[in-house]
Amino acid sequence: MLLIKSTSDDPVINSELEKKYLTEYPAKDVLLFYINRPSVIVGRNQSIEAEVNIPYCQQHSIEIYRRISGGGTVYHDYGNINYAFIMPKGDTPVLEIDFATPIIKSLQSFGINASVGQRKELLIDGKKISGTASHVTRDRILFHGTLLHHSDLSHLAYALQGNQSIRGKKVASIPSPVINLIDITQSNESTEEFLNHLLHFFEGYYQTKVANAVL
């Protein structure tokens, strides 16, 4: 496993990093972590206008981008940690590959007990802490998700209020109640500190060392 941390907060750069590890490392397993500046990331098959409150995002300097994977629209900021598993498809059917277990075990090391929902999201007492999405090429899989640690849930709620009447046949996001991990742990640590603890856990879990990402 290549354990990678991006030092960039640019959603474009971090998206390009995902694509790079998806296309340029055909035999490598990769786990990439990054934190984006405030931004809304729209699923591949969605309407931006239907999912995103564009005037609100413009007013609050929240950037809007589209990703290569499916799924629903998500909000990123400095209180949100993003993770991406990228690996060969192998012989196991894609839908049967379990990417949630390592994340759940990492959270258990903090005393946080999460479960997997019907859409492969991670839940605590029915509230979502991590949405996920995937993209499959001929021989590689990208499975990525979010971890709400100390996100601005007000920005999240308002930024994701698009004009649903113009969605048409595009894929709809499915709203869920959410909660920040910091409200579970009652810790004063920053999101960057929490990420460093996660990286330390995965260094032991995969018997490797974290490296900084380079485009």
Short mmCIF file of C-alpha atoms in Angstrom, two decimals:
data_model
loop_
_atom_site.label_atom_id
_atom_site.label_comp_id
_atom_site.label_asym_id
_atom_site.label_seq_id
_atom_site.Cartn_x
_atom_site.Cartn_y
_atom_site.Cartn_z
CA MET A 1 0.00 0.00 0.00
CA LEU A 2 1.19 3.49 -0.91
CA LEU A 3 -0.01 5.78 1.89
CA ILE A 4 -0.10 9.32 0.54
CA LYS A 5 -0.96 12.72 2.02
CA SER A 6 -1.57 15.68 -0.25
CA THR A 7 -0.11 18.98 0.92
CA SER A 8 -2.47 20.95 -1.35
CA ASP A 9 -5.90 22.32 -0.47
CA ASP A 10 -6.79 22.85 -4.14
CA PRO A 11 -9.74 20.67 -5.23
CA VAL A 12 -8.42 20.58 -8.80
CA ILE A 13 -4.97 19.38 -7.77
CA ASN A 14 -6.38 16.74 -5.44
CA SER A 15 -8.74 15.51 -8.13
CA GLU A 16 -5.79 15.27 -10.51
CA LEU A 17 -3.88 13.29 -7.89
CA GLU A 18 -6.70 10.76 -7.76
CA LYS A 19 -6.64 10.47 -11.55
CA LYS A 20 -2.85 10.13 -11.55
CA TYR A 21 -2.85 7.23 -9.08
CA LEU A 22 -5.77 5.69 -10.98
CA THR A 23 -3.97 5.72 -14.35
CA GLU A 24 -0.22 5.78 -13.73
CA TYR A 25 0.26 3.11 -11.03
CA PRO A 26 -1.35 0.02 -12.57
CA ALA A 27 -0.04 -2.50 -10.04
CA LYS A 28 -0.11 -0.36 -6.88
CA ASP A 29 -2.61 -0.10 -4.03
CA VAL A 30 -2.94 3.53 -2.95
CA LEU A 31 -4.62 5.24 -0.01
CA LEU A 32 -4.64 9.02 -0.51
CA PHE A 33 -5.73 11.59 2.07
CA TYR A 34 -6.36 15.28 1.43
CA ILE A 35 -8.21 18.32 2.78
CA ASN A 36 -9.81 20.75 0.31
CA ARG A 37 -10.57 24.40 0.84
CA PRO A 38 -14.31 25.27 0.87
CA SER A 39 -15.83 23.71 -2.23
CA VAL A 40 -18.79 21.77 -3.53
CA ILE A 41 -18.00 18.59 -5.48
CA VAL A 42 -20.74 17.40 -7.82
CA GLY A 43 -21.18 13.81 -8.98
CA ARG A 44 -20.45 12.88 -12.59
CA ASN A 45 -24.09 12.35 -13.56
CA GLN A 46 -25.65 15.27 -11.74
CA SER A 47 -26.93 18.71 -12.65
CA ILE A 48 -24.95 21.46 -10.91
CA GLU A 49 -27.92 23.84 -10.93
CA ALA A 50 -30.21 21.20 -9.41
CA GLU A 51 -27.82 20.24 -6.62
CA VAL A 52 -25.93 23.46 -5.75
CA ASN A 53 -27.05 26.83 -4.42
CA ILE A 54 -24.82 28.71 -6.84
CA PRO A 55 -25.55 32.26 -5.55
CA TYR A 56 -24.81 31.16 -1.98
CA CYS A 57 -21.54 29.55 -3.03
CA GLN A 58 -20.51 32.66 -4.95
CA GLN A 59 -21.35 34.87 -1.97
CA HIS A 60 -19.26 32.75 0.39
CA SER A 61 -16.35 31.96 -1.96
CA ILE A 62 -17.21 28.28 -2.13
CA GLU A 63 -15.80 26.78 -5.32
CA ILE A 64 -17.78 24.32 -7.44
CA TYR A 65 -16.29 21.34 -9.30
CA ARG A 66 -17.40 18.11 -10.92
CA ARG A 67 -15.65 14.82 -10.14
CA ILE A 68 -15.21 11.69 -12.25
CA SER A 69 -17.15 9.40 -9.90
CA GLY A 70 -20.89 9.01 -9.52
CA GLY A 71 -22.92 9.53 -6.39
CA GLY A 72 -24.25 12.68 -4.79
CA THR A 73 -22.98 16.20 -4.30
CA VAL A 74 -20.81 16.86 -1.23
CA TYR A 75 -19.40 19.86 0.60
CA HIS A 76 -15.69 20.09 1.47
CA ASP A 77 -13.88 22.49 3.78
CA TYR A 78 -10.96 22.56 6.20
CA GLY A 79 -12.97 20.52 8.70
CA ASN A 80 -13.50 17.67 6.26
CA ILE A 81 -11.00 14.89 5.53
CA ASN A 82 -11.10 13.12 2.17
CA TYR A 83 -9.78 9.62 1.57
CA ALA A 84 -9.35 7.70 -1.68
CA PHE A 85 -8.59 4.00 -2.13
CA ILE A 86 -7.18 3.29 -5.60
CA MET A 87 -6.25 -0.25 -6.60
CA PRO A 88 -6.42 -2.96 -9.28
CA LYS A 89 -9.79 -4.62 -9.85
CA GLY A 90 -8.49 -8.16 -9.51
CA ASP A 91 -10.86 -11.14 -9.50
CA THR A 92 -13.27 -9.86 -6.82
CA PRO A 93 -16.48 -8.23 -8.10
CA VAL A 94 -16.27 -4.49 -7.53
CA LEU A 95 -19.47 -4.32 -5.46
CA GLU A 96 -18.12 -6.94 -3.07
CA ILE A 97 -14.86 -5.15 -2.29
CA ASP A 98 -14.94 -3.83 1.27
CA PHE A 99 -13.29 -0.43 1.53
CA ALA A 100 -15.18 0.56 4.67
CA THR A 101 -13.48 -1.81 7.11
CA PRO A 102 -10.09 0.00 7.28
CA ILE A 103 -11.82 3.34 7.87
CA ILE A 104 -14.12 1.85 10.50
CA LYS A 105 -11.15 0.25 12.29
CA SER A 106 -9.27 3.55 12.24
CA LEU A 107 -12.25 5.27 13.85
CA GLN A 108 -12.52 2.52 16.45
CA SER A 109 -8.99 3.41 17.55
CA PHE A 110 -10.49 6.78 18.63
CA GLY A 111 -13.41 5.11 20.40
CA ILE A 112 -15.77 5.91 17.51
CA ASN A 113 -18.10 3.09 16.43
CA ALA A 114 -19.40 3.59 12.90
CA SER A 115 -21.48 1.33 10.67
CA VAL A 116 -22.00 1.03 6.91
CA GLY A 117 -25.29 2.21 5.40
CA GLN A 118 -27.15 0.94 2.34
CA ARG A 119 -25.30 3.34 0.03
CA LYS A 120 -21.88 2.49 1.52
CA GLU A 121 -21.96 5.64 3.62
CA LEU A 122 -20.61 5.57 7.19
CA LEU A 123 -23.08 6.26 9.99
CA ILE A 124 -23.07 6.90 13.71
CA ASP A 125 -26.47 6.43 15.35
CA GLY A 126 -28.13 6.93 11.96
CA LYS A 127 -26.27 10.17 11.15
CA LYS A 128 -23.82 10.31 8.28
CA ILE A 129 -20.15 11.05 8.88
CA SER A 130 -18.89 9.87 5.50
CA GLY A 131 -20.40 9.81 2.04
CA THR A 132 -18.70 7.67 -0.60
CA ALA A 133 -18.52 7.32 -4.37
CA SER A 134 -16.62 5.17 -6.86
CA HIS A 135 -15.25 5.13 -10.38
CA VAL A 136 -14.16 2.01 -12.25
CA THR A 137 -11.85 1.82 -15.26
CA ARG A 138 -10.98 -1.29 -17.26
CA ASP A 139 -8.48 -2.47 -14.64
CA ARG A 140 -8.58 -0.03 -11.69
CA ILE A 141 -10.99 1.10 -8.97
CA LEU A 142 -11.28 4.49 -7.30
CA PHE A 143 -13.33 4.50 -4.10
CA HIS A 144 -13.33 7.79 -2.24
CA GLY A 145 -15.17 9.35 0.64
CA THR A 146 -15.37 12.15 3.13
CA LEU A 147 -14.99 12.28 6.90
CA LEU A 148 -16.86 15.11 8.59
CA HIS A 149 -14.57 16.06 11.45
CA HIS A 150 -15.30 19.74 12.14
CA SER A 151 -17.05 20.97 9.00
CA ASP A 152 -19.25 24.04 8.87
CA LEU A 153 -22.59 22.26 8.73
CA SER A 154 -24.43 25.52 8.07
CA HIS A 155 -22.43 26.10 4.88
CA LEU A 156 -22.97 22.44 3.99
CA ALA A 157 -26.73 22.74 4.34
CA TYR A 158 -27.13 25.98 2.40
CA ALA A 159 -24.57 25.22 -0.32
CA LEU A 160 -26.34 21.98 -1.24
CA GLN A 161 -29.76 23.55 -1.76
CA GLY A 162 -30.09 23.61 -5.54
CA ASN A 163 -33.15 24.04 -7.74
CA GLN A 164 -34.57 20.53 -7.72
CA SER A 165 -37.29 21.43 -10.22
CA ILE A 166 -34.73 21.51 -13.06
CA ARG A 167 -33.07 18.18 -12.30
CA GLY A 168 -34.73 16.29 -15.15
CA LYS A 169 -33.27 12.80 -15.55
CA LYS A 170 -30.00 13.64 -13.81
CA VAL A 171 -29.01 11.72 -10.67
CA ALA A 172 -30.38 13.22 -7.44
CA SER A 173 -28.47 13.55 -4.20
CA ILE A 174 -30.12 11.84 -1.23
CA PRO A 175 -30.06 14.16 1.80
CA SER A 176 -29.15 12.59 5.14
CA PRO A 177 -28.75 13.95 8.66
CA VAL A 178 -25.06 14.51 9.35
CA ILE A 179 -22.79 14.89 12.36
CA ASN A 180 -19.20 15.95 12.90
CA LEU A 181 -16.78 13.53 14.51
CA ILE A 182 -15.68 16.23 16.93
CA ASP A 183 -19.20 16.20 18.37
CA ILE A 184 -18.70 12.51 19.11
CA THR A 185 -15.18 12.69 20.51
CA GLN A 186 -15.63 16.03 22.33
CA SER A 187 -11.97 16.70 21.52
CA ASN A 188 -10.31 20.08 20.99
CA GLU A 189 -7.87 18.78 18.38
CA SER A 190 -7.81 20.37 14.94
CA THR A 191 -8.83 18.50 11.80
CA GLU A 192 -5.19 18.50 10.67
CA GLU A 193 -4.19 16.88 13.99
CA PHE A 194 -6.95 14.29 13.61
CA LEU A 195 -5.73 13.53 10.09
CA ASN A 196 -2.19 13.02 11.38
CA HIS A 197 -3.53 10.53 13.94
CA LEU A 198 -5.35 8.70 11.13
CA LEU A 199 -2.16 8.57 9.08
CA HIS A 200 -0.27 7.15 12.05
CA PHE A 201 -2.94 4.45 12.41
CA PHE A 202 -2.68 3.48 8.74
CA GLU A 203 1.12 3.39 8.90
CA GLY A 204 0.69 0.57 11.41
CA TYR A 205 -2.30 -1.01 9.67
CA TYR A 206 -0.49 -1.34 6.33
CA GLN A 207 3.08 -1.50 7.68
CA THR A 208 4.22 1.43 5.58
CA LYS A 209 5.24 5.08 5.88
CA VAL A 210 3.23 8.07 4.76
CA ALA A 211 4.62 10.12 1.88
CA ASN A 212 3.63 13.51 0.51
CA ALA A 213 1.88 13.55 -2.85
CA VAL A 214 3.60 14.95 -5.93
CA LEU A 215 1.85 15.71 -9.20
#
